């Protein structure tokens, strides 16, 4: 039986594990001991040792007799939990690179099977019995509701003659955003699309008016915000057209200038590709209104299936900007000249991230090609591959550039918060735009990072989105001549921002790398070393952890809780190099950064491990699960939401095979060994005391495997005989982003807050 190369920091042997348990463990024996001098890599490369993954018993620890009992409010140390039983299939497993891996709960991957459904229901009953027993649950619900049920709105979208406008709006009582219409200047608002009248599990994902304002193409999905299908409504009559565009999982709609049809991205229809590949072969299609013919495919790939596409039509109406993305790392850009369907390459080869905007007879190209922190280039339409730098790379990360009102609005990430610089068309710096506070302007969407500054190139409207940890998503209007930012929609969420402080600290990771972290708390909170802290992170896919508002966080702050957000490696806060520092076989850097954040909060006297909860969603869920397996005593509780946890099987789920560009491939001998070394599902160790842990499974998740939390909970309940409890929180009619109604989202937030309060000893109200 072979030995996999193994990362020294993943096993936490010898002094690393001894430090982790604060000296409460004595060592009995190892298959192989890592010398103390080898625990930290010297040159950025992981130290490696041989370790037999098929024999978990090769690591032996026992609690010292003088170790004090662990006490926590959710479960006494001497309590024995009776979990719903899960069938363990000892024969289930597979061999990878000569190594045998058991998978005793693989049967749970069949979510609709009666056995799986029955087990989920039993787990749900147990979890709710714990969460509903917390005194003060109603107080938490009221706190979340106060911040969540607010009037919501967007800048107007002008389309058509006579000042016709479309707006997204919702009243405080609405469960879903509506699309409103103002037919002409001065006319009253009327509702065009109201998903509040649809079934509760139906979602209005997007709505795009045609340039003449005559039609709206909108996406409706069921059970989550993924898998939308396009419908078309005629604005003058409210009539739904019979058009049913080709494909599935429709997205990225862009109309032709004459409103005769639209471009959109979609996956192929069943039967168009081999069985099992329906989540791949994404392409851009063109649908003509009223045409009975199938939409024509205008852009895609005939050889590589693992990519996705987006499309935009330029403001001038002459070009469609087509993009093919290699997950989040790189893309190619092509212009489709609408007059003759000619394809004009702009960015070729998957070597950089690029965003393109057509401005007059030129292109604006925001790229990280030869500029890890980003730069802005320009090229003539007559030679779109001949780029010239307009705004060079700087010490800060250039996230987006938007050409609005004849000027260039460049949004930078400076130490993980946003700053906006205004440039002339030739790149000359004009001034900085002063934001209301430390916060965020841009947002992450399916098209990568989208600028929070918007408006037409030829016009005087400049709209600025803004939020912070204590200010909900807001809209401002910017007057360049007066240099004035005027509130257009700033919601009242019942949180006085002046009562809280957001500070940024820096701490050293295991290899000495300095990592930044935001701390948010009440100004009058005493520094007593007992703060209840919720520590969050992400650490992957070039996604930055930046100031964001959520009703849950607002309620936690009102309870006297503290928010901590670590900007660990793998994110995009500090450019491409920061992302690549935790790519594939360097991912342990993200885990080390997160563990170091938890230990720094303790060592600096903010809190103690028993009052520190880690929280992660999606890839952040993987982050908190791995770090709980590697450093269990650093956390009092773990809330792991919509994660990927079986790192040897993830490519078999949906389009996650594309994520091998981020994680590496289990099929590769080196990358597979590395994945096995930290895969949470494969690294549960009997004898270690794990924190209180809640795993959240969004049962309609199309982004992460919804069965992974099930398998993980089953394994922890069976093998993690110390610590816990280990709870499963299934989200029904929920996708990767949560519930389909505001009511459902509020209840999900209340459950999460109840978990924190029970685990960390916080009394709501």
XYZ file of C-alpha atoms in Angstrom:
765
model
C 0.000 0.000 0.000
C 1.551 3.266 -1.128
C 2.274 6.446 0.784
C 0.877 9.773 -0.379
C 3.067 12.864 -0.110
C 1.510 14.817 2.720
C 1.628 18.457 3.813
C 3.230 18.834 7.227
C 0.800 21.577 8.247
C -2.188 19.432 7.283
C -1.397 16.738 9.836
C -0.590 19.151 12.667
C 1.917 16.662 14.078
C 4.195 17.098 17.071
C 4.567 20.698 18.187
C 1.791 21.973 15.921
C -0.775 19.593 17.397
C 0.584 20.041 20.906
C 0.168 23.813 20.575
C -3.276 23.291 19.083
C -4.476 21.465 22.186
C -2.748 23.924 24.514
C -0.666 21.166 26.083
C -3.648 19.022 27.057
C -2.562 15.997 25.036
C 0.340 13.677 25.496
C 1.727 11.776 22.555
C 1.661 8.008 22.511
C 2.929 7.225 19.043
C 2.982 8.015 15.349
C 3.590 6.134 12.186
C 6.055 8.927 11.460
C 6.908 12.044 13.404
C 7.754 15.303 11.668
C 10.789 17.012 13.200
C 9.910 20.321 14.788
C 12.125 22.170 12.332
C 10.060 20.847 9.433
C 6.635 22.038 10.543
C 6.855 25.379 8.738
C 7.802 25.633 5.064
C 10.803 27.838 4.407
C 10.349 28.769 0.755
C 6.585 28.774 0.349
C 6.487 25.160 -0.801
C 4.735 22.640 1.452
C 6.917 20.356 3.515
C 6.031 16.734 2.720
C 6.111 13.491 4.625
C 4.837 9.989 3.974
C 1.575 9.115 5.705
C -0.684 6.122 5.327
C -4.130 7.605 4.727
C -5.837 4.244 4.912
C -4.888 3.823 8.554
C -6.358 6.652 10.660
C -5.189 4.850 13.778
C -1.590 5.726 12.967
C -2.132 8.964 14.911
C -2.701 8.087 18.578
C -3.584 10.696 21.192
C -5.191 10.389 24.586
C -6.451 13.041 26.954
C -4.147 13.739 29.870
C -5.701 12.912 33.209
C -5.063 16.464 34.421
C -6.891 18.049 31.495
C -9.831 20.155 32.758
C -13.259 19.253 31.388
C -14.464 21.426 28.531
C -17.590 23.379 29.382
C -19.888 25.144 26.983
C -23.533 26.216 27.119
C -24.916 24.148 24.263
C -23.961 20.728 25.601
C -22.309 19.655 28.852
C -19.130 17.670 28.411
C -20.640 14.573 29.985
C -23.729 14.535 27.805
C -24.117 11.588 25.447
C -25.902 12.554 22.263
C -28.287 10.093 20.698
C -28.195 10.732 16.983
C -30.505 9.239 14.354
C -28.777 6.119 13.071
C -27.282 6.089 9.590
C -26.546 2.894 7.713
C -22.805 2.463 7.267
C -21.948 0.594 4.082
C -18.541 -0.881 4.792
C -18.202 -2.105 1.195
C -18.660 1.348 -0.323
C -15.476 3.064 -1.473
C -12.978 3.353 -4.283
C -9.295 3.125 -5.092
C -7.365 6.184 -6.217
C -3.681 6.039 -7.210
C -3.335 2.685 -5.481
C -4.909 3.909 -2.245
C -8.225 2.633 -0.876
C -10.737 5.210 0.398
C -13.899 4.149 2.120
C -17.126 6.056 1.401
C -19.625 4.454 3.780
C -22.308 7.097 3.267
C -22.208 7.343 -0.523
C -25.837 6.183 -0.559
C -26.808 9.628 0.758
C -25.882 11.125 -2.589
C -29.312 9.889 -3.753
C -31.185 12.738 -2.085
C -34.606 11.630 -3.268
C -34.250 8.074 -1.991
C -36.723 7.270 0.831
C -33.906 6.192 3.158
C -32.059 9.475 2.658
C -35.211 11.556 3.046
C -36.160 9.767 6.264
C -32.681 10.320 7.726
C -32.736 14.026 6.755
C -36.091 14.468 8.484
C -34.834 12.807 11.664
C -31.743 15.003 11.673
C -33.855 18.089 11.068
C -36.043 17.217 14.068
C -32.971 16.846 16.285
C -31.424 20.114 15.084
C -34.606 22.108 15.522
C -35.084 20.671 19.019
C -31.692 22.133 19.925
C -32.102 25.484 18.190
C -35.680 26.095 19.339
C -34.784 25.399 22.960
C -32.763 28.617 23.192
C -34.466 31.305 25.282
C -34.682 34.516 23.306
C -35.337 33.037 19.878
C -38.199 35.475 19.370
C -35.919 38.379 20.265
C -33.485 37.215 17.593
C -36.280 36.943 15.046
C -37.366 40.501 15.818
C -33.807 41.781 15.463
C -33.281 40.060 12.105
C -36.708 41.124 10.839
C -36.021 44.763 11.730
C -32.951 44.805 9.510
C -34.288 42.535 6.751
C -37.768 43.946 6.192
C -36.879 47.261 4.673
C -37.896 49.109 1.554
C -35.563 48.054 -1.242
C -34.917 49.790 -4.533
C -32.633 50.295 -7.514
C -31.700 53.119 -9.862
C -34.173 53.504 -12.742
C -33.433 51.732 -16.020
C -34.345 54.006 -18.913
C -35.611 52.203 -22.020
C -37.796 53.537 -24.809
C -39.177 56.930 -25.796
C -40.944 59.405 -23.535
C -38.864 58.719 -20.444
C -40.051 55.146 -19.933
C -38.318 53.585 -16.917
C -38.100 50.235 -15.142
C -37.193 49.829 -11.467
C -36.621 47.006 -8.992
C -38.508 47.686 -5.778
C -39.964 45.975 -2.730
C -41.895 47.209 0.251
C -41.005 46.015 3.724
C -43.794 43.426 3.650
C -42.774 41.975 0.280
C -41.039 38.615 0.249
C -39.535 39.182 -3.210
C -38.373 42.103 -5.320
C -40.807 43.333 -7.994
C -40.182 44.942 -11.381
C -42.034 48.244 -11.659
C -42.763 50.360 -14.700
C -43.166 54.101 -15.282
C -44.616 54.372 -18.785
C -43.587 57.988 -19.371
C -42.098 60.910 -17.494
C -44.387 61.944 -14.667
C -46.526 58.785 -14.870
C -47.222 56.773 -11.709
C -45.369 53.558 -11.001
C -47.149 50.320 -11.796
C -46.193 46.709 -11.195
C -45.082 44.787 -14.263
C -43.736 41.592 -12.658
C -44.649 40.618 -9.117
C -43.149 37.272 -8.042
C -44.925 37.685 -4.690
C -48.018 36.426 -6.514
C -46.180 33.319 -7.765
C -45.637 30.089 -5.891
C -43.387 30.595 -2.869
C -40.561 28.537 -4.397
C -40.533 30.468 -7.697
C -37.871 33.141 -8.103
C -37.529 36.130 -10.418
C -33.811 35.870 -11.131
C -33.359 38.644 -13.712
C -35.421 41.004 -15.879
C -33.960 42.845 -18.884
C -36.021 45.446 -20.810
C -35.558 45.731 -24.556
C -33.952 48.989 -25.772
C -37.311 50.349 -26.951
C -39.024 49.379 -23.708
C -41.556 47.226 -25.539
C -40.571 43.878 -24.003
C -38.915 42.441 -20.921
C -37.041 39.134 -20.979
C -37.089 37.685 -17.492
C -35.745 34.546 -15.869
C -37.870 32.381 -13.599
C -36.337 29.599 -11.506
C -37.805 27.100 -9.056
C -36.339 26.326 -5.644
C -33.201 28.440 -6.068
C -31.753 31.275 -8.117
C -30.042 28.803 -10.484
C -31.550 27.027 -13.458
C -33.633 29.971 -14.704
C -35.661 29.791 -17.919
C -36.400 32.888 -19.993
C -39.923 34.211 -20.520
C -40.872 37.358 -22.443
C -43.603 39.821 -21.467
C -45.068 42.484 -23.749
C -45.045 45.708 -21.763
C -48.029 47.445 -23.414
C -50.430 44.564 -22.724
C -48.795 42.507 -19.950
C -49.153 39.485 -22.224
C -46.648 36.649 -21.999
C -45.288 35.725 -25.421
C -45.205 32.031 -26.393
C -41.427 32.199 -27.017
C -39.417 29.472 -25.263
C -35.698 29.952 -25.924
C -33.457 26.943 -26.429
C -31.404 25.352 -23.655
C -31.465 25.348 -19.866
C -30.033 27.497 -17.050
C -30.518 30.729 -18.982
C -28.464 33.785 -17.989
C -26.731 36.924 -19.267
C -29.456 38.371 -21.518
C -28.580 41.160 -23.994
C -31.080 42.534 -26.532
C -30.439 43.465 -30.145
C -30.747 47.247 -30.582
C -33.927 46.872 -32.679
C -35.558 44.575 -30.061
C -36.053 41.862 -32.686
C -34.418 39.322 -30.411
C -31.793 38.812 -27.756
C -28.575 36.975 -26.992
C -28.276 34.821 -23.885
C -26.054 32.165 -22.333
C -27.396 28.672 -21.700
C -26.557 25.036 -21.212
C -27.677 22.614 -23.949
C -31.029 20.894 -23.939
C -31.110 17.251 -22.818
C -30.212 15.012 -25.730
C -27.947 17.596 -27.399
C -24.894 16.332 -25.512
C -23.911 12.986 -23.976
C -25.800 12.013 -20.838
C -24.203 13.515 -17.743
C -22.734 16.509 -19.599
C -25.838 18.704 -19.525
C -24.202 21.075 -17.013
C -21.364 21.732 -19.479
C -20.989 23.012 -23.050
C -22.309 26.449 -22.083
C -22.782 28.704 -25.113
C -24.210 32.028 -26.273
C -27.365 31.748 -28.368
C -29.498 34.249 -30.258
C -33.284 33.998 -30.018
C -35.491 35.915 -32.470
C -38.889 36.937 -31.132
C -41.780 35.089 -32.732
C -39.499 32.707 -34.581
C -40.399 29.050 -34.411
C -36.835 28.097 -35.315
C -34.450 27.053 -32.508
C -32.117 29.766 -31.252
C -28.857 29.813 -33.141
C -25.590 29.190 -31.366
C -23.248 32.124 -31.939
C -20.391 31.475 -29.501
C -18.977 28.574 -27.511
C -16.444 25.790 -27.731
C -16.619 22.552 -29.684
C -13.705 20.846 -27.937
C -13.543 21.868 -24.262
C -16.765 21.445 -22.274
C -15.739 22.971 -18.937
C -16.268 26.709 -19.264
C -19.128 29.207 -19.179
C -20.110 32.218 -21.258
C -21.469 35.741 -20.884
C -22.702 38.337 -23.366
C -23.329 42.090 -23.397
C -24.388 44.443 -26.198
C -22.458 47.712 -26.404
C -24.214 51.005 -25.656
C -23.711 52.051 -29.271
C -25.547 48.918 -30.428
C -22.911 47.831 -32.935
C -21.284 44.954 -31.049
C -22.022 42.057 -28.778
C -19.169 41.471 -26.338
C -18.788 37.684 -25.969
C -16.764 36.099 -23.171
C -15.768 32.521 -22.419
C -14.633 31.984 -18.817
C -12.308 29.389 -17.338
C -14.213 29.405 -14.047
C -12.881 32.609 -12.396
C -9.233 32.574 -13.383
C -9.167 33.749 -16.987
C -11.337 34.426 -20.000
C -11.257 35.159 -23.706
C -13.145 38.086 -25.255
C -14.530 38.343 -28.776
C -16.587 41.093 -30.396
C -19.506 40.057 -32.570
C -20.142 42.830 -35.111
C -23.917 42.814 -35.404
C -23.990 44.314 -38.901
C -22.323 41.288 -40.504
C -21.817 38.694 -37.720
C -18.036 39.051 -37.975
C -16.036 37.835 -34.941
C -13.235 40.187 -33.851
C -10.873 38.678 -31.221
C -9.903 41.041 -28.373
C -8.357 38.828 -25.666
C -7.180 35.441 -26.855
C -5.994 32.488 -24.786
C -6.950 31.726 -21.189
C -4.114 33.742 -19.684
C -5.795 36.686 -17.929
C -9.026 38.144 -16.580
C -10.464 40.780 -18.896
C -13.473 43.113 -19.009
C -14.259 45.085 -22.179
C -16.400 48.150 -22.867
C -16.885 49.815 -26.268
C -16.364 53.595 -26.111
C -16.804 55.378 -29.428
C -14.243 53.920 -31.824
C -12.142 52.416 -29.068
C -12.207 49.647 -26.508
C -11.600 49.934 -22.789
C -9.914 46.734 -21.571
C -9.499 46.106 -17.863
C -7.025 43.253 -17.491
C -4.548 41.583 -15.152
C -2.380 40.479 -18.092
C 1.206 41.379 -17.155
C -0.284 43.278 -14.196
C -1.283 41.053 -11.240
C -3.036 44.002 -9.561
C -4.760 45.121 -12.751
C -4.402 47.882 -15.339
C -6.603 49.620 -17.911
C -5.782 49.442 -21.604
C -7.314 50.819 -24.751
C -7.337 49.572 -28.335
C -8.868 50.872 -31.573
C -11.811 48.917 -32.970
C -9.803 48.554 -36.157
C -7.069 46.658 -34.245
C -8.676 45.277 -31.068
C -5.690 43.146 -30.040
C -3.235 46.072 -30.068
C -3.530 47.239 -26.480
C -2.043 50.402 -25.019
C -1.992 51.096 -21.261
C -4.150 54.005 -20.055
C -4.041 53.444 -16.294
C -0.957 51.474 -15.219
C -0.769 48.929 -12.432
C -0.370 50.387 -8.951
C 0.142 49.129 -5.399
C -3.637 48.711 -5.026
C -5.829 46.203 -6.852
C -7.792 47.689 -9.737
C -11.059 45.728 -9.618
C -13.213 47.445 -12.261
C -13.319 50.414 -14.602
C -16.630 51.814 -15.876
C -16.936 54.432 -18.589
C -19.813 56.637 -17.384
C -20.759 60.187 -18.344
C -17.661 60.643 -20.487
C -15.261 59.750 -17.676
C -13.587 56.601 -16.319
C -14.514 55.453 -12.811
C -11.824 53.119 -11.504
C -12.723 51.102 -8.387
C -9.723 49.909 -6.381
C -9.450 47.454 -3.516
C -7.180 49.125 -0.979
C -6.591 46.667 1.849
C -9.915 44.961 1.059
C -12.169 48.035 1.000
C -13.096 50.110 -2.031
C -11.841 53.452 -3.257
C -13.017 55.183 -6.447
C -10.731 57.260 -8.656
C -12.066 59.314 -11.572
C -10.046 59.644 -14.787
C -10.491 61.465 -18.071
C -11.000 59.448 -21.248
C -7.259 59.591 -21.937
C -6.465 58.126 -18.493
C -5.535 61.393 -16.775
C -6.468 61.349 -13.082
C -9.080 63.973 -12.233
C -10.099 63.366 -8.615
C -11.115 60.737 -6.086
C -14.770 60.135 -5.299
C -15.292 60.349 -1.540
C -17.431 57.449 -0.274
C -19.682 57.673 2.812
C -17.449 55.406 4.917
C -15.157 52.388 4.732
C -17.153 50.006 2.568
C -17.731 48.306 -0.767
C -18.953 49.514 -4.145
C -18.519 46.532 -6.473
C -20.273 43.178 -6.297
C -19.553 39.629 -7.431
C -21.962 38.164 -9.971
C -21.963 35.523 -12.680
C -20.002 37.886 -14.899
C -17.183 38.199 -12.394
C -16.727 41.450 -10.461
C -19.312 44.008 -11.589
C -18.696 47.727 -11.105
C -20.914 49.485 -8.602
C -20.636 52.665 -10.646
C -23.097 52.720 -13.531
C -24.752 54.974 -16.092
C -24.538 55.701 -19.817
C -21.328 56.834 -21.439
C -23.167 59.605 -23.219
C -25.217 61.169 -20.460
C -24.881 62.829 -17.087
C -26.346 60.178 -14.780
C -23.810 58.517 -12.498
C -25.126 55.951 -10.006
C -22.999 54.597 -7.163
C -23.838 51.510 -5.095
C -22.430 51.382 -1.583
C -22.620 49.257 1.547
C -20.606 48.644 4.688
C -20.738 46.266 7.611
C -23.248 48.599 9.292
C -25.005 50.156 6.265
C -27.331 48.139 4.055
C -26.944 48.217 0.239
C -27.612 51.815 -0.763
C -27.794 53.831 -3.973
C -26.323 57.310 -4.444
C -26.366 59.727 -7.342
C -23.100 61.476 -8.125
C -22.911 64.999 -9.563
C -19.448 65.381 -11.039
C -19.625 69.162 -11.541
C -20.567 69.711 -7.896
C -18.479 66.743 -6.691
C -21.502 65.714 -4.652
C -22.761 62.255 -3.692
C -26.496 62.456 -2.943
C -28.488 59.641 -1.290
C -31.104 58.129 -3.600
C -32.041 55.045 -1.586
C -30.509 54.435 1.850
C -32.557 51.883 3.816
C -33.331 52.249 7.503
C -32.273 48.951 9.090
C -32.514 49.974 12.730
C -28.765 50.100 13.240
C -27.057 53.294 14.366
C -23.727 53.170 12.571
C -22.237 55.690 15.005
C -22.478 53.124 17.812
C -20.116 50.691 16.071
C -16.535 50.701 14.942
C -14.876 48.890 12.039
C -11.153 48.449 12.508
C -8.601 46.665 10.357
C -5.815 44.678 11.981
C -2.883 42.708 10.590
C -1.549 39.428 11.939
C 1.185 36.949 10.925
C 0.315 33.586 9.400
C 2.273 30.387 9.997
C 4.864 31.214 7.322
C 5.163 34.859 8.393
C 2.866 36.308 5.706
C 0.973 39.367 6.978
C -2.805 38.953 6.622
C -5.458 41.611 7.151
C -8.680 41.212 9.105
C -11.689 43.439 9.776
C -13.185 43.611 13.285
C -16.642 45.106 13.806
C -18.121 45.682 17.248
C -19.843 48.155 19.533
C -17.682 51.113 20.507
C -18.459 50.608 24.178
C -17.672 46.887 24.271
C -15.199 46.291 27.105
C -11.915 44.609 26.129
C -12.305 41.826 28.673
C -10.931 38.898 26.673
C -14.345 37.236 26.551
C -15.881 38.698 23.411
C -18.227 36.333 21.542
C -16.653 36.427 18.073
C -17.887 35.122 14.741
C -14.874 34.686 12.455
C -15.550 34.411 8.709
C -13.383 33.844 5.659
C -13.449 32.547 2.096
C -10.017 31.873 0.673
C -10.560 30.937 -2.955
C -11.692 31.658 -6.491
C -10.284 35.204 -6.503
C -13.310 36.305 -4.431
C -12.593 39.073 -1.953
C -13.924 39.402 1.590
C -14.979 43.053 1.666
C -17.384 45.092 3.817
C -20.858 43.644 3.260
C -24.092 44.102 5.177
C -26.461 41.303 6.158
C -29.436 41.371 8.547
C -27.904 38.452 10.451
C -24.713 40.403 11.100
C -26.728 43.424 12.228
C -28.643 41.273 14.720
C -25.404 39.698 15.990
C -23.913 43.144 16.611
C -27.044 44.194 18.503
C -26.584 41.125 20.739
C -23.107 42.329 21.677
C -21.408 39.939 19.309
C -18.239 40.740 17.391
C -17.675 40.168 13.670
C -14.232 39.232 12.335
C -13.466 38.846 8.619
C -10.084 37.447 7.646
C -8.707 38.275 4.181
C -6.944 34.922 3.811
C -4.945 33.935 0.764
C -6.918 32.548 -2.155
C -9.114 35.636 -2.359
C -8.691 38.581 -4.704
C -8.115 41.353 -2.165
C -4.474 41.816 -3.128
C -4.466 40.808 -6.770
C -3.706 37.685 -8.755
C -0.654 36.747 -6.669
C -2.772 36.674 -3.481
C -5.249 34.364 -5.191
C -2.599 32.071 -6.609
C -0.870 31.821 -3.222
C -3.617 29.368 -2.187
C -4.265 27.699 -5.525
C -4.280 23.903 -5.847
C -1.325 22.475 -3.895
C -0.826 25.797 -2.107
C -4.293 25.797 -0.542
C -2.948 25.019 2.913
C -1.893 28.674 3.031
C -5.563 29.681 3.243
C -6.161 27.224 6.072
C -3.052 28.384 7.935
C -4.135 32.018 7.548
C -7.558 31.273 9.012
C -6.245 29.274 11.965
C -3.724 32.049 12.612
C -6.591 34.572 12.677
C -8.395 32.560 15.369
C -5.251 32.194 17.464
C -4.365 35.886 17.081
C -7.794 36.920 18.390
C -7.107 34.808 21.479
C -3.486 35.834 21.956
C -4.365 39.534 21.645
C -6.987 39.251 24.364
C -10.151 39.696 22.327
C -11.690 36.316 23.134
C -11.076 32.693 24.124
C -11.553 29.623 21.909
C -14.780 28.623 23.670
C -16.341 31.953 22.623
C -15.131 31.945 19.020
C -17.283 30.578 16.196
C -16.053 30.136 12.647
C -18.479 30.628 9.787
C -18.086 29.920 6.095
C -20.328 29.629 3.066
C -19.580 27.682 -0.137
C -15.778 27.630 -0.462
C -15.765 29.337 2.916
C -17.649 26.295 4.199
C -14.758 24.136 3.059
C -12.389 26.549 4.817
C -14.092 26.295 8.216
C -14.548 22.517 7.940
C -10.868 21.911 7.124
C -9.638 24.205 9.880
C -11.975 22.516 12.374
C -10.450 19.158 11.447
C -6.891 20.518 11.642
C -7.220 22.815 14.673
C -10.329 21.762 16.593
C -9.422 23.433 19.890
C -9.070 26.841 18.235
C -12.828 27.121 17.777
C -15.771 26.840 20.123
C -18.242 26.364 17.302
C -18.335 25.968 13.520
C -21.150 26.942 11.153
C -20.479 25.365 7.758
C -22.944 26.381 5.046
C -23.391 24.945 1.520
C -19.854 23.517 1.393
C -17.923 21.055 -0.714
C -16.471 18.542 1.757
C -15.548 15.403 -0.214
C -12.559 16.701 -2.135
C -11.971 13.433 -3.958
C -15.460 13.286 -5.501
C -16.322 16.933 -6.210
C -15.663 16.765 -10.003
C -18.523 14.270 -10.373
C -21.102 16.854 -9.256
C -22.661 19.115 -11.908
C -20.206 21.524 -13.420
C -17.764 21.291 -10.493
C -15.339 19.420 -12.710
C -14.511 22.934 -13.938
C -13.334 23.759 -10.410
C -10.260 21.574 -10.840
C -8.539 24.739 -12.122
C -8.923 26.046 -8.553
C -8.666 22.948 -6.366
C -6.627 20.632 -8.543
C -7.764 17.259 -9.822
C -8.183 14.085 -7.762
C -7.072 12.206 -10.875
C -3.644 13.846 -10.763
C -1.263 11.847 -8.510
C 0.210 14.904 -6.793
C -2.947 17.021 -6.636
C -5.033 14.025 -5.621
C -2.684 13.322 -2.722
C -2.900 16.927 -1.614
C -6.710 16.947 -1.785
C -6.888 13.735 0.233
C -4.662 15.332 2.841
C -7.183 18.022 3.751
C -10.531 16.671 2.484
C -12.755 17.080 5.587
C -14.797 13.950 4.891
C -11.618 11.856 4.825
C -9.925 13.434 7.830
C -12.308 12.864 10.734
C -10.157 11.441 13.525
C -11.601 9.427 16.390
C -10.249 10.630 19.715
C -10.062 14.332 18.874
C -12.549 16.650 20.551
C -14.229 18.636 17.790
C -16.171 21.874 18.341
C -19.933 22.223 18.221
C -20.639 22.047 14.503
C -23.641 22.758 12.299
C -23.578 21.737 8.633
C -26.110 23.413 6.358
C -27.303 21.574 3.256
C -29.219 23.591 0.647
C -31.198 20.745 -0.859
C -31.675 22.526 -4.220
C -28.024 23.538 -4.448
C -26.632 23.396 -7.995
C -23.278 24.917 -7.115
C -22.031 22.705 -4.274
C -22.998 19.077 -3.638
C -26.019 19.189 -1.272
C -25.198 15.660 -0.105
C -21.726 16.523 1.208
C -23.018 17.992 4.511
C -25.116 14.843 4.977
C -22.135 12.527 4.555
C -19.978 14.679 6.813
C -22.525 14.793 9.617
C -23.094 11.039 9.424
C -19.355 10.409 9.715
C -18.832 12.843 12.578
C -21.774 11.450 14.516
C -20.412 7.928 14.111
C -16.675 8.578 14.515
C -16.314 11.903 16.340
C -17.115 10.375 19.692
C -15.944 13.436 21.648
C -17.182 16.988 21.449
C -20.061 18.128 19.334
C -22.971 18.095 18.931
C -22.760 17.637 15.167
C -25.964 18.944 13.632
C -27.450 18.894 10.159
C -29.588 21.850 9.132
C -31.323 21.067 5.823
C -32.689 24.012 3.825
C -35.705 23.013 1.776
C -36.675 25.036 -1.299
C -33.263 26.676 -1.004
C -30.370 26.908 -3.384
C -26.781 27.942 -2.885
C -27.781 31.478 -1.915
C -30.538 30.536 0.523
C -34.323 30.546 0.560
C -36.603 31.804 -2.181
C -38.525 34.212 0.071
C -37.495 36.843 2.586
C -39.524 34.994 5.208
C -37.463 31.845 4.614
C -34.202 33.805 4.706
C -35.155 35.387 8.023
C -35.857 31.989 9.578
C -32.541 30.669 8.277
C -30.780 33.625 9.881
C -32.593 33.028 13.173
C -31.477 29.381 13.168
C -27.885 30.436 12.584
C -27.998 33.042 15.342
C -29.537 30.538 17.756
C -26.619 28.210 17.046
C -24.077 30.947 17.844
C -25.882 32.086 20.975
C -26.261 28.559 22.312
C -22.699 27.569 21.481
C -20.974 30.729 22.722
C -23.173 31.559 25.692
C -24.789 34.730 24.361
C -28.143 35.769 25.832
C -30.351 37.409 23.157
C -32.079 40.542 24.338
